[in-house]
Amino acid sequence: MNTQVPAIHVGVRALRARMVLRAQRWASAAALCGLGVACALLVGCASPAKEPLGASRQDVAQRLGQPTAVYPRAEGGERWQYSELPAGVQVYNLDFDAAGRLVANAAALTQQWLEQIPIGQWTVADVRYWLGTPQRVDRVARFDGEVWVYRFTQLSDPRFAYIHIDPSGTVRQVLFVDDVSSAPDDRP
């Protein structure tokens, strides 16, 4: 009597085992994706733009974490900066008074705000205080100095602000350019 299992049955068992293992892997991956989405939604609820005036520094730090940068304010207190750069398009300035209460909360990277940069008056320190660290720093052939690049959106259109800073550290020019890197290619 032959006690060996026919080869076809062994192949079916192996195939079934692989299918079960593959299904378990997909279920694990789906569970991890679901967990990731849930975490992103929870984290997404905390936004510097939503912080209410009068909130304490401790409450803000608990909700948002540590700021990207902290600057002393001339009026007393501190400015906490939360930057989405280099990958994002916004910088939020949260100003606290000397008692540690939030007195101002503003988005810095808006077309209207950037157009008001005082040419010939602002220094590198002013740019950092109001706008934070740039997305990148470039150099160009026809300007002796650095060009600080900030990505932002006007309405929903992605744009760049190019802030030209001379060797003495003074803002000399601000230019705005559309970001066409993600625009559809309509060429034939």
Coordinates of C-alpha atoms in Angstrom, one line a residue:
M1 CA 0.0 0.0 0.0
N2 CA 1.3 3.4 -1.0
T3 CA 1.3 5.8 2.0
Q4 CA 2.8 8.8 0.2
V5 CA 0.6 11.8 -0.5
P6 CA 0.3 12.5 -4.1
A7 CA 2.4 15.4 -5.3
I8 CA -0.6 17.4 -6.4
H9 CA -2.0 17.4 -2.8
V10 CA 1.4 18.7 -1.5
G11 CA 1.3 21.5 -4.0
V12 CA -2.3 22.4 -3.1
R13 CA -1.4 22.5 0.6
A14 CA 1.7 24.7 0.0
L15 CA -0.4 27.0 -2.2
R16 CA -3.1 27.2 0.5
A17 CA -0.5 28.0 3.2
R18 CA 1.0 30.8 1.0
M19 CA -2.4 32.3 0.4
V20 CA -3.2 32.3 4.1
L21 CA 0.2 33.9 4.9
R22 CA -0.4 36.5 2.2
A23 CA -3.9 37.3 3.5
Q24 CA -2.4 37.7 7.0
R25 CA 0.2 40.1 5.7
W26 CA -2.4 42.2 3.9
A27 CA -4.6 42.3 7.0
S28 CA -1.6 43.4 9.1
A29 CA -0.7 46.1 6.5
A30 CA -4.3 47.3 6.4
A31 CA -4.4 47.5 10.2
L32 CA -1.2 49.5 10.2
C33 CA -2.5 51.9 7.5
G34 CA -5.7 52.3 9.5
L35 CA -3.7 53.1 12.6
G36 CA -1.6 55.6 10.6
V37 CA -4.6 57.4 9.3
A38 CA -6.1 57.6 12.8
C39 CA -2.9 59.0 14.2
A40 CA -2.7 61.5 11.3
L41 CA -6.2 62.6 12.0
L42 CA -5.6 63.1 15.7
V43 CA -2.3 65.0 15.1
G44 CA -4.0 67.0 12.4
C45 CA -6.5 68.3 15.0
A46 CA -3.7 70.2 16.7
S47 CA -2.9 73.3 14.6
P48 CA -1.1 76.5 15.5
A49 CA -3.8 78.4 13.5
K50 CA -6.5 77.0 15.9
E51 CA -4.8 78.1 19.2
P52 CA -7.1 80.5 21.1
L53 CA -5.9 83.8 22.4
G54 CA -5.4 83.7 26.1
A55 CA -4.0 80.1 26.1
S56 CA -1.0 79.5 28.3
R57 CA 2.4 78.5 27.0
Q58 CA 2.1 75.2 28.8
D59 CA -1.3 74.4 27.2
V60 CA 0.1 75.3 23.7
A61 CA 3.2 73.2 24.2
Q62 CA 1.1 70.3 25.3
R63 CA -1.1 70.5 22.2
L64 CA 1.5 71.4 19.6
G65 CA 4.8 70.3 21.0
Q66 CA 7.9 72.4 21.1
P67 CA 8.1 75.2 18.6
T68 CA 10.6 75.3 15.7
A69 CA 12.1 78.5 17.0
V70 CA 11.7 80.9 19.9
Y71 CA 12.5 84.6 19.9
P72 CA 12.2 87.3 22.6
R73 CA 9.6 90.0 21.9
A74 CA 10.5 93.7 22.4
E75 CA 7.3 94.1 24.4
G76 CA 8.3 91.3 26.7
G77 CA 7.4 87.6 26.4
E78 CA 8.3 85.3 23.6
R79 CA 7.4 84.5 20.0
W80 CA 7.0 80.8 19.3
Q81 CA 7.4 79.9 15.7
Y82 CA 5.9 76.8 14.2
S83 CA 7.2 76.2 10.7
E84 CA 6.0 73.7 8.2
L85 CA 9.0 74.4 6.0
P86 CA 10.8 73.0 4.1
A87 CA 8.1 70.6 2.9
G88 CA 5.1 72.7 3.9
V89 CA 3.9 76.2 2.9
Q90 CA 3.2 78.0 6.2
V91 CA 4.9 79.5 9.3
Y92 CA 2.8 80.4 12.3
N93 CA 3.9 83.1 14.8
L94 CA 2.4 82.7 18.3
D95 CA 3.2 85.6 20.5
F96 CA 3.1 85.3 24.3
D97 CA 3.1 88.2 26.8
A98 CA 5.4 88.3 29.8
A99 CA 2.8 86.4 31.8
G100 CA 2.9 83.5 29.3
R101 CA -0.5 84.1 27.7
L102 CA -1.1 83.9 23.9
V103 CA -1.8 87.5 22.7
A104 CA -1.3 87.1 18.9
N105 CA -1.5 84.2 16.5
A106 CA -0.8 84.8 12.8
A107 CA 0.2 83.0 9.6
A108 CA 3.3 84.6 8.2
L109 CA 3.5 83.3 4.7
T110 CA 0.7 85.2 2.8
Q111 CA 1.0 87.2 -0.3
Q112 CA -0.5 90.3 1.3
W113 CA 1.9 90.1 4.3
L114 CA 5.0 89.3 2.2
E115 CA 4.3 92.3 -0.1
Q116 CA 4.7 94.6 3.0
I117 CA 8.3 93.7 3.7
P118 CA 10.2 97.0 4.0
I119 CA 12.9 97.0 1.4
G120 CA 16.2 98.5 2.6
Q121 CA 15.1 98.3 6.3
W122 CA 14.7 94.7 7.2
T123 CA 17.8 92.7 8.2
V124 CA 18.4 88.9 8.4
A125 CA 17.2 89.0 12.0
D126 CA 13.9 90.6 11.0
V127 CA 13.4 88.0 8.2
R128 CA 14.0 85.2 10.7
Y129 CA 11.8 86.8 13.4
W130 CA 8.8 87.2 11.1
L131 CA 9.2 84.4 8.6
G132 CA 11.5 81.8 10.2
T133 CA 14.2 79.8 8.4
P134 CA 13.8 79.7 4.6
Q135 CA 13.0 76.6 2.6
R136 CA 16.4 77.1 1.0
V137 CA 19.1 79.7 0.3
D138 CA 20.2 80.3 -3.2
R139 CA 22.7 82.5 -5.0
V140 CA 22.2 84.1 -8.4
A141 CA 24.6 85.6 -10.9
R142 CA 23.2 89.1 -11.1
F143 CA 22.9 89.8 -7.3
D144 CA 25.8 89.9 -4.8
G145 CA 24.2 88.2 -1.8
E146 CA 21.9 85.4 -0.8
V147 CA 18.3 84.7 -2.0
W148 CA 16.1 83.3 0.7
V149 CA 13.3 81.2 -0.7
Y150 CA 10.0 80.7 1.0
R151 CA 7.2 78.5 -0.5
F152 CA 3.6 79.6 0.2
T153 CA 0.2 79.5 -1.3
Q154 CA -1.9 82.4 -2.7
L155 CA -5.5 81.2 -2.6
S156 CA -4.7 77.6 -3.6
D157 CA -1.9 78.4 -6.0
P158 CA 1.7 77.4 -5.0
R159 CA 4.1 80.3 -5.2
F160 CA 7.7 81.2 -4.2
A161 CA 8.9 84.4 -2.5
Y162 CA 12.5 85.2 -3.2
I163 CA 14.0 87.6 -0.7
H164 CA 17.3 89.1 -1.8
I165 CA 19.6 89.9 1.1
D166 CA 22.8 91.8 0.4
P167 CA 26.2 91.0 2.0
S168 CA 25.5 93.5 4.8
G169 CA 22.4 91.5 5.7
T170 CA 19.8 93.9 4.4
V171 CA 16.8 93.0 2.3
R172 CA 17.1 94.6 -1.1
Q173 CA 14.4 93.0 -3.2
V174 CA 11.4 90.6 -2.9
L175 CA 10.2 88.7 -6.0
F176 CA 7.2 86.4 -6.4
V177 CA 7.1 83.5 -8.8
D178 CA 4.5 80.8 -9.4
D179 CA 5.6 77.3 -8.6
V180 CA 4.9 75.4 -11.8
S181 CA 6.8 72.3 -10.8
S182 CA 3.5 70.4 -10.2
A183 CA 1.5 72.1 -13.0
P184 CA 0.2 69.8 -15.8
D185 CA 2.3 69.7 -19.0
D186 CA 0.0 71.0 -21.7
R187 CA 2.6 70.9 -24.4
P188 CA 1.8 68.7 -27.5

